[in-house]
Coordinates of C-alpha atoms in Angstrom, one line a residue:
Chain A
X257 CA 93.8 136.4 132.1
X258 CA 91.9 139.1 134.3
X259 CA 88.4 136.7 134.6
X260 CA 88.9 136.2 138.7
X261 CA 85.5 135.6 139.4
X262 CA 85.1 131.4 139.0
X263 CA 81.9 129.5 137.9
X264 CA 81.4 125.8 138.4
X265 CA 81.4 125.0 135.2
X266 CA 85.0 126.3 134.7
X267 CA 85.4 128.9 131.6
X268 CA 85.4 127.9 128.0
X269 CA 88.0 130.9 126.3
X270 CA 88.4 129.1 123.3
X271 CA 85.0 128.5 121.7
X272 CA 81.4 131.5 121.4
X273 CA 78.7 130.1 122.8
X274 CA 77.0 128.5 120.0
X275 CA 80.8 126.1 119.9
X276 CA 82.2 127.9 116.7
X277 CA 85.9 128.7 117.6
X278 CA 86.7 132.5 118.1
X279 CA 88.4 134.3 116.1
X280 CA 91.4 135.9 117.9
X281 CA 92.6 138.9 115.1
X282 CA 90.1 141.5 116.9
X283 CA 90.2 140.5 120.4
X284 CA 94.2 140.9 120.5
X285 CA 93.9 144.0 118.4
X286 CA 91.4 145.2 121.2
X287 CA 94.4 144.0 124.1
X288 CA 96.5 145.1 122.7
X289 CA 94.9 148.9 123.3
X290 CA 93.0 148.5 126.4
X291 CA 95.3 146.0 128.2
X292 CA 94.4 142.5 130.0
X293 CA 91.4 145.0 131.2
X294 CA 90.0 144.5 127.9
X295 CA 90.0 140.3 127.8
X296 CA 86.6 139.1 126.1
X297 CA 86.9 135.4 125.7
X298 CA 85.0 134.1 129.0
X299 CA 81.8 135.4 127.8
X300 CA 79.1 132.9 128.0
X301 CA 76.4 135.3 126.7
X302 CA 74.5 135.7 129.8
X303 CA 73.3 139.3 128.8
X304 CA 73.8 140.5 132.2
X305 CA 75.2 143.4 131.1
X306 CA 72.9 144.4 128.7
X307 CA 70.3 143.8 131.6
X308 CA 71.7 146.0 133.8
X309 CA 72.5 149.2 130.8
X310 CA 71.8 152.9 131.9
X311 CA 71.7 153.7 127.7
X312 CA 70.1 150.4 126.3
X313 CA 66.8 151.8 125.2
X314 CA 69.4 153.4 122.6
X315 CA 71.9 151.3 121.6
X316 CA 71.6 149.5 117.9
X317 CA 73.8 146.6 119.1
X318 CA 73.8 145.6 122.9
X319 CA 76.5 145.1 124.4
X320 CA 76.2 141.6 125.3
X321 CA 76.0 140.9 121.3
X322 CA 79.2 143.5 120.7
X323 CA 80.8 141.6 123.4
X324 CA 79.4 138.4 120.4
X325 CA 80.3 140.0 117.5
X326 CA 84.1 140.8 119.1
X327 CA 84.8 137.3 119.1
X328 CA 83.1 136.5 115.3
X329 CA 85.9 138.6 114.2
X330 CA 82.8 141.3 113.0
X331 CA 84.6 144.4 113.4
X332 CA 83.2 146.4 110.6
X333 CA 79.5 146.2 111.9
X334 CA 81.2 147.3 115.5
X335 CA 82.6 150.3 114.4
X336 CA 79.6 151.6 112.5
X337 CA 77.7 150.9 115.5
X338 CA 76.6 154.0 117.9
X339 CA 77.0 151.7 120.9
X340 CA 80.0 152.6 121.4
X341 CA 79.6 156.4 121.5
X342 CA 76.0 155.6 123.6
X343 CA 78.4 154.1 126.3
X344 CA 78.8 156.3 129.1
X345 CA 81.7 154.6 130.9
X346 CA 79.0 154.0 134.2
X347 CA 80.4 150.7 134.3
X348 CA 77.1 148.3 135.8
X349 CA 77.8 145.9 133.0
X350 CA 81.6 145.4 134.3
X351 CA 80.4 145.2 137.9
X352 CA 77.4 142.4 137.3
X353 CA 79.6 140.2 135.1
X354 CA 79.6 136.9 136.5
X355 CA 82.3 135.8 134.2
X356 CA 84.8 139.1 134.7
X357 CA 84.6 140.5 131.6
X358 CA 84.7 144.3 131.4
X359 CA 82.5 145.1 128.7
X360 CA 83.2 149.2 130.1
X361 CA 86.7 148.4 129.5
X362 CA 86.2 146.6 125.8
X363 CA 83.7 149.8 124.6
X364 CA 87.0 152.0 125.9
X365 CA 89.4 150.5 124.0
X366 CA 87.2 150.0 120.6
X367 CA 86.2 153.4 120.9
X368 CA 90.2 154.6 121.1
X369 CA 90.4 152.1 118.0
X370 CA 87.5 152.9 115.9
X371 CA 88.6 156.8 116.1
X372 CA 92.3 155.6 114.7
X373 CA 90.3 154.0 112.2
X374 CA 88.8 157.0 110.9
X375 CA 85.0 156.7 112.1
X376 CA 84.1 160.3 112.4
X377 CA 80.7 162.0 114.2
X378 CA 79.8 164.3 116.7
X379 CA 81.4 162.6 120.3
X380 CA 84.5 161.4 118.4
X381 CA 84.7 164.7 116.9
X382 CA 84.3 165.7 120.6
X383 CA 86.5 163.4 122.6
X384 CA 89.1 164.4 120.1
X385 CA 89.2 168.0 120.9
X386 CA 88.8 166.9 124.6
X387 CA 92.2 165.2 124.8
X388 CA 94.1 168.0 122.4
X389 CA 93.2 170.4 124.8
X390 CA 94.4 168.3 127.8
X391 CA 97.5 167.7 125.9
X392 CA 98.1 171.8 125.3
X393 CA 97.7 173.1 129.1
X394 CA 97.2 169.5 131.0
X395 CA 93.8 171.5 132.5
X396 CA 91.1 172.1 130.5
X397 CA 89.8 175.4 129.6
X398 CA 85.9 175.0 129.0
X399 CA 85.4 178.3 127.0
X400 CA 87.4 177.1 124.7
X401 CA 86.5 173.8 124.8
X402 CA 82.9 174.6 124.0
X403 CA 84.5 177.3 121.0
X404 CA 86.1 174.6 119.5
X405 CA 83.2 171.8 119.7
X406 CA 80.2 173.9 119.1
X407 CA 81.9 177.9 117.4
X408 CA 80.3 181.1 118.7
X409 CA 76.9 179.5 118.8
X410 CA 77.3 176.9 121.2
X411 CA 78.7 179.8 123.5
X412 CA 76.2 181.8 123.2
X413 CA 74.1 179.0 123.8
X414 CA 75.6 178.6 127.0
X415 CA 76.4 182.6 127.8
X416 CA 73.7 182.3 130.3
X417 CA 74.6 179.5 132.5
X418 CA 78.0 181.1 131.9
X419 CA 77.3 184.6 133.1
X420 CA 75.7 183.1 136.1
X421 CA 79.0 180.8 136.3
X422 CA 80.9 183.7 136.4
X423 CA 79.0 185.8 139.1
X424 CA 79.7 183.5 141.8
X425 CA 83.4 182.9 140.8
X426 CA 82.5 180.2 138.9
X427 CA 84.0 180.5 135.9
X428 CA 88.2 182.1 135.1
X429 CA 88.3 184.2 132.4
X430 CA 91.9 182.8 132.2
X431 CA 92.9 179.4 131.2
X432 CA 94.9 177.5 133.6
X433 CA 97.6 175.2 133.3
X434 CA 100.5 172.6 133.9
X435 CA 103.7 174.4 134.8
X436 CA 105.5 172.5 132.3
X437 CA 103.2 172.3 129.6
X438 CA 105.4 172.8 127.2
X439 CA 107.5 168.8 128.6
X440 CA 104.2 167.8 129.3
X441 CA 102.7 168.5 125.8
X442 CA 105.8 166.5 124.2
X443 CA 105.7 163.7 126.2
X444 CA 101.8 162.9 125.6
X445 CA 102.3 163.6 121.7
X446 CA 104.3 161.3 121.7
X447 CA 102.2 158.6 123.1
X448 CA 99.6 159.9 120.8
X449 CA 101.7 158.7 117.3
X450 CA 101.5 155.1 118.2
Chain Y
X212 CA 95.9 162.3 158.5
X213 CA 97.5 164.2 155.9
X214 CA 96.0 163.8 151.7
X215 CA 98.1 165.1 149.0
X216 CA 94.3 166.3 147.7
X217 CA 93.4 167.0 144.1
X218 CA 90.3 168.8 143.5
X219 CA 90.4 167.7 140.3
X220 CA 89.7 170.3 137.4
X221 CA 85.9 170.8 138.2
X222 CA 86.1 171.8 141.7
X223 CA 88.3 174.6 140.5
X224 CA 85.6 176.2 138.1
X225 CA 81.9 175.1 138.3
X226 CA 82.3 172.5 141.5
X227 CA 83.7 175.3 143.6
X228 CA 81.0 174.4 146.4
X229 CA 82.2 171.2 146.3
X230 CA 85.6 172.0 146.8
X231 CA 85.4 174.9 149.4
X232 CA 82.9 172.5 151.9
X233 CA 85.1 170.0 151.5
X234 CA 88.4 172.0 153.1
X235 CA 86.1 173.0 155.1
X236 CA 84.4 170.1 157.0
X237 CA 88.0 168.0 156.8
X238 CA 89.3 170.9 158.7
X239 CA 86.4 170.5 161.1
X240 CA 87.3 166.4 161.4
X241 CA 91.0 167.4 162.0
X242 CA 92.1 165.7 158.4
X243 CA 94.7 167.9 157.0
X244 CA 94.5 168.3 153.1
X245 CA 97.3 169.5 150.8
X246 CA 96.6 170.1 147.3
X247 CA 98.4 168.4 145.0
X248 CA 101.4 170.2 143.7
X249 CA 100.9 171.0 139.9
X250 CA 98.1 168.3 139.7
X251 CA 96.6 168.1 135.6
X252 CA 93.1 166.5 134.2
X253 CA 92.7 162.5 134.8
X254 CA 91.4 162.6 131.4
X255 CA 88.1 161.8 133.1
X256 CA 85.8 159.1 131.0
X257 CA 86.7 160.7 127.9
X258 CA 90.8 160.4 127.2
X259 CA 91.5 156.5 127.5
X260 CA 88.7 155.9 124.9
X261 CA 91.0 158.7 122.1
X262 CA 94.1 157.0 123.4
X263 CA 94.7 154.5 126.1
X264 CA 98.3 155.3 127.2
X265 CA 97.6 158.6 126.7
X266 CA 94.4 158.7 129.2
X267 CA 96.7 156.3 132.0
X268 CA 99.8 158.6 131.8
X269 CA 97.4 161.5 132.5
X270 CA 96.0 159.7 135.5
X271 CA 99.3 158.0 136.5
X272 CA 100.5 161.1 136.9
X273 CA 98.7 162.6 139.9
X274 CA 99.1 159.4 141.3
X275 CA 102.7 159.6 141.0
X276 CA 102.8 163.7 142.5
X277 CA 101.5 161.8 145.3
X278 CA 103.9 159.4 145.1
X279 CA 106.6 161.4 145.6
X280 CA 104.4 163.1 148.7
X281 CA 104.2 160.0 150.1
X282 CA 101.0 160.8 151.2
X283 CA 97.9 158.7 149.6
X284 CA 95.7 160.9 147.0
X285 CA 92.5 162.4 147.8
X286 CA 90.4 163.0 144.8
X287 CA 86.4 164.0 145.3
X288 CA 85.0 163.9 141.7
X289 CA 84.0 160.5 141.2
X290 CA 85.3 160.3 137.5
X291 CA 89.1 161.8 139.1
X292 CA 88.8 159.1 141.5
X293 CA 88.2 156.6 139.6
X294 CA 90.8 157.2 136.9
X295 CA 93.3 157.5 139.7
X296 CA 92.3 154.5 140.8
X297 CA 92.5 152.9 137.8
X298 CA 96.0 154.4 137.3
X299 CA 97.6 153.4 140.9
X300 CA 96.1 150.1 140.1
X301 CA 97.8 150.2 136.3
X302 CA 101.1 150.9 138.2
X303 CA 101.2 147.9 140.1
X304 CA 101.0 145.8 137.0
X305 CA 104.0 145.6 135.0
X306 CA 102.7 145.3 131.6
X307 CA 100.8 148.7 132.2
X308 CA 103.4 150.1 134.3
X309 CA 106.5 149.1 131.0
X310 CA 102.9 151.4 129.0
X311 CA 103.0 154.5 131.4
X312 CA 106.7 155.0 132.7
X313 CA 108.4 155.6 129.7
X314 CA 105.0 158.6 128.9
X315 CA 105.6 160.3 132.6
X316 CA 110.2 160.2 132.3
X317 CA 109.7 162.1 129.5
X318 CA 107.8 164.4 132.1
X319 CA 110.7 164.2 134.0
X320 CA 108.8 162.2 136.7
X321 CA 110.4 158.6 137.6
X322 CA 108.0 156.4 139.1
X323 CA 108.8 154.8 142.6
X324 CA 107.3 151.9 144.2
X325 CA 106.1 153.6 147.1
X326 CA 102.5 152.1 147.4
X327 CA 99.8 155.2 147.2
X328 CA 96.4 154.6 148.0
X329 CA 93.4 156.6 146.1
X330 CA 91.0 156.9 148.5
X331 CA 87.2 159.2 147.6
X332 CA 85.8 162.6 150.4
X333 CA 83.1 159.9 150.5
X334 CA 85.0 156.9 151.6
X335 CA 87.0 159.1 154.1
X336 CA 84.0 160.7 155.6
X337 CA 81.5 156.8 156.1
X338 CA 84.4 155.0 156.5
X339 CA 87.1 156.7 158.6
X340 CA 85.8 159.3 160.5
X341 CA 82.3 159.1 163.1
X342 CA 80.4 162.3 162.9
X343 CA 78.1 161.2 164.3
X344 CA 79.2 162.9 168.0
X345 CA 79.8 166.0 166.5
X346 CA 76.4 166.8 165.3
X347 CA 75.7 169.9 166.4
X348 CA 72.8 171.5 164.3
X349 CA 70.9 168.1 163.1
X350 CA 69.2 168.6 159.9
X351 CA 65.6 167.8 161.1
X352 CA 62.8 167.5 158.1
X353 CA 64.8 167.9 155.6
X354 CA 64.2 165.1 153.1
X355 CA 67.2 164.4 150.8
X356 CA 67.4 161.7 147.6
X357 CA 71.1 160.8 148.1
X358 CA 72.2 159.6 144.3
X359 CA 75.4 158.0 143.6
X360 CA 75.7 157.9 140.3
X361 CA 78.6 155.4 138.2
X362 CA 81.8 155.7 139.3
X363 CA 81.9 156.8 142.7
X364 CA 81.1 152.8 144.0
X365 CA 82.2 151.3 140.6
X366 CA 83.3 149.4 139.5
X367 CA 84.2 147.3 142.8
X368 CA 87.7 146.2 142.8
X369 CA 89.1 149.9 142.3
X370 CA 86.8 150.9 145.4
X371 CA 85.6 148.3 147.4
X372 CA 84.5 150.4 150.1
X373 CA 80.6 150.3 149.3
X374 CA 78.1 148.8 147.3
X375 CA 78.6 148.9 143.4
X376 CA 74.5 148.4 142.5
X377 CA 73.5 149.3 146.0
X378 CA 75.3 151.9 148.2
X379 CA 74.5 152.8 151.4
X380 CA 77.4 155.4 152.6
X381 CA 75.9 158.9 151.5
X382 CA 72.5 157.2 152.8
X383 CA 74.1 156.4 156.3
X384 CA 75.7 159.7 156.5
X385 CA 73.0 161.7 155.3
X386 CA 70.8 160.1 158.3
X387 CA 73.7 160.9 160.7
X388 CA 73.4 164.4 159.7
X389 CA 69.2 163.9 161.4
X390 CA 67.8 164.2 157.5
X391 CA 65.4 161.5 156.9
X392 CA 66.7 159.7 153.4
X393 CA 64.0 158.8 150.9
X394 CA 64.1 155.2 148.9
X395 CA 65.6 156.1 145.6
X396 CA 65.8 153.4 143.2
X397 CA 68.2 155.1 140.6
X398 CA 70.4 156.0 143.1
X399 CA 73.0 154.4 140.7
X400 CA 72.0 155.6 137.3
X401 CA 73.9 157.1 135.1
X402 CA 73.0 160.9 134.3
X403 CA 74.9 160.6 131.3
X404 CA 77.5 162.6 132.7
X405 CA 80.4 161.9 130.2
X406 CA 78.0 162.2 126.7
X407 CA 76.7 165.2 127.6
X408 CA 78.3 168.0 125.3
X409 CA 78.0 165.0 121.7
X410 CA 74.9 163.9 122.8
X411 CA 73.0 166.0 125.0
X412 CA 69.0 164.7 123.8
X413 CA 70.7 161.4 124.9
X414 CA 72.2 163.1 128.6
X415 CA 68.7 165.0 129.7
X416 CA 67.0 162.0 128.9
X417 CA 69.2 160.0 131.3
X418 CA 69.0 163.3 133.8
X419 CA 65.0 164.1 133.5
X420 CA 64.7 160.2 135.1
X421 CA 66.8 161.2 137.7
X422 CA 65.0 164.3 138.2
X423 CA 61.0 163.2 137.9
X424 CA 62.4 160.2 140.7
X425 CA 63.9 162.3 143.3
X426 CA 61.0 164.8 142.7
X427 CA 58.1 161.8 143.3
X428 CA 59.9 160.9 146.2
X429 CA 59.3 164.1 147.7
X430 CA 62.6 165.4 148.4
X431 CA 63.9 168.7 149.2
X432 CA 67.4 168.4 147.5
X433 CA 69.0 165.9 145.8
X434 CA 72.7 165.1 147.4
X435 CA 75.5 163.8 145.7
X436 CA 79.2 164.0 145.4
X437 CA 80.2 164.5 141.7
X438 CA 80.6 167.6 139.8
X439 CA 79.8 166.2 137.2
X440 CA 76.8 165.0 137.7
X441 CA 75.7 168.3 139.0
X442 CA 76.9 169.8 136.1
X443 CA 73.8 167.3 134.5
X444 CA 71.7 167.7 137.9
X445 CA 72.1 170.9 138.8
X446 CA 73.9 173.3 135.8
X447 CA 71.4 171.9 133.5
X448 CA 67.8 171.7 134.9
X449 CA 66.9 175.0 133.4
X450 CA 67.6 173.6 130.1
X451 CA 66.0 170.1 130.9
X452 CA 63.0 171.5 132.5
X453 CA 62.7 174.1 129.1
X454 CA 63.0 171.2 126.8
X455 CA 60.2 168.5 128.6
X456 CA 58.3 171.7 129.7
X457 CA 58.3 170.7 133.5
X458 CA 59.5 172.4 136.7
X459 CA 61.7 171.1 139.1
X460 CA 63.6 173.7 140.8
X461 CA 64.8 170.8 142.4
X462 CA 68.3 171.6 144.6
X463 CA 71.2 169.2 144.4
X464 CA 73.8 169.8 147.3
X465 CA 77.2 168.1 147.2
X466 CA 77.3 165.3 150.5
X467 CA 79.8 167.5 152.4
X468 CA 77.5 170.5 152.2
X469 CA 75.2 168.2 154.1
X470 CA 77.4 167.3 156.8
X471 CA 78.7 171.4 157.2
X472 CA 75.7 172.3 157.8
X473 CA 74.9 169.3 160.6
X474 CA 78.7 170.0 161.8
X475 CA 77.7 173.7 162.8
X476 CA 79.4 175.2 160.3
X477 CA 77.5 178.4 158.5
X478 CA 75.9 178.4 155.4
X479 CA 78.4 180.7 153.9
X480 CA 81.4 179.4 155.0
X481 CA 80.5 176.4 152.6
X482 CA 80.4 178.3 149.7
X483 CA 76.4 177.0 149.3
X484 CA 75.1 180.9 148.2
X485 CA 77.3 179.4 145.0
X486 CA 75.1 177.4 143.4
X487 CA 72.9 177.9 141.1
X488 CA 69.6 176.1 141.6
X489 CA 68.9 178.1 145.0
X490 CA 69.1 176.0 148.1
X491 CA 66.9 178.5 149.4
X492 CA 64.1 176.2 150.2
X493 CA 66.2 173.4 152.1
X494 CA 67.8 176.4 154.3
X495 CA 64.7 178.1 155.1
X496 CA 63.6 174.6 155.9
X497 CA 66.3 174.0 158.1
X498 CA 65.6 177.5 159.9
X499 CA 68.7 179.4 158.2

């Protein structure tokens, strides 16, 4: 267990705040994806995570509630939530949690599972394209990213900024890559197959 | 002290002035940087949210490259710093290491036991060296708002050298340089960097809050240490001005540029001419 922060009344890890038994199924799934950092059992629903969240005004489910729903096994609701895609991974929640829960790491793991379960939106599409391009050469070539995500329209929208950057020597016309990009790519493709 | 320097993708492109000023300042202070050979993208805040293993392997690859040189890894971008530090910690954990090593060995890399520390440029400048005796040109009269953003000091177990919720290292460095530091309450609020492209409107709202506060405090410029924050705050500043019909024209400078100026390095040598939002008002105030 990652929960290192101790509180004086001890940490119950098998029951939710309302006394119901925790449903282990989806929590195990999240831990299998994100490792021990994604463990959530010790959450006591204090709401500190939500209190510090930069983006909470726009979320349909607060980070606190997301953790509760995860404990209750309400997986479908979580997958549909926009919270996953509004989390900026800023780690304020994680730094403040008095019980050692790491909502940012939990959400990161849930994001990956959501993508694998077929959730699709602008964020999932962008994130997948980004990762595919990193896997390709090891270093992202921004014009290519922009083109694959937003097409010619996005390229044109960003053309003014692109010119400014190019004039200042901050935009190379050629992509950079790692030395052995083929082996690099194969190793990461294999890791993604899981 | 020699570090394996990990510039990450942005410092070779949109954040070139951060790269140039970091190298200049470190050289001036006698800290040697050797660019990590054949580094790759750390996956940023995105990769692990698509596949944890891919994200961790990407970041760990750079840590292992530094390991092979037997050097600590110095990252400048806050995102790179966070992911590299997370990967270095994961390599110390058996379960996590067992997930990462097979991927790296397919790339022909072996993970050794050598303990590579991951450091950030701000950490080194604030805690390893004393720049106070080397100030040649104090930045008198310059009002700066120091912006830390998210990953520079969070989460604490990966950083530990400054407060995760109320950091002061850049404030102190700026003061040592002779600048006046304003009380910037939003200094650790996220700018929305990782969601800028797919959720532009939201990211703009978050960034606007920061620009509004810095402006209302009368800051001459914002000082930061993350290229992704600079992307939102500087490169997209004209777009935000347009979307909200406001005018900021707020120069955004890297902490290394501020320190470089105070150390007496010429602005041109620090890459200050490469900014998109003109830093001229700042330079004029300092008498350049």
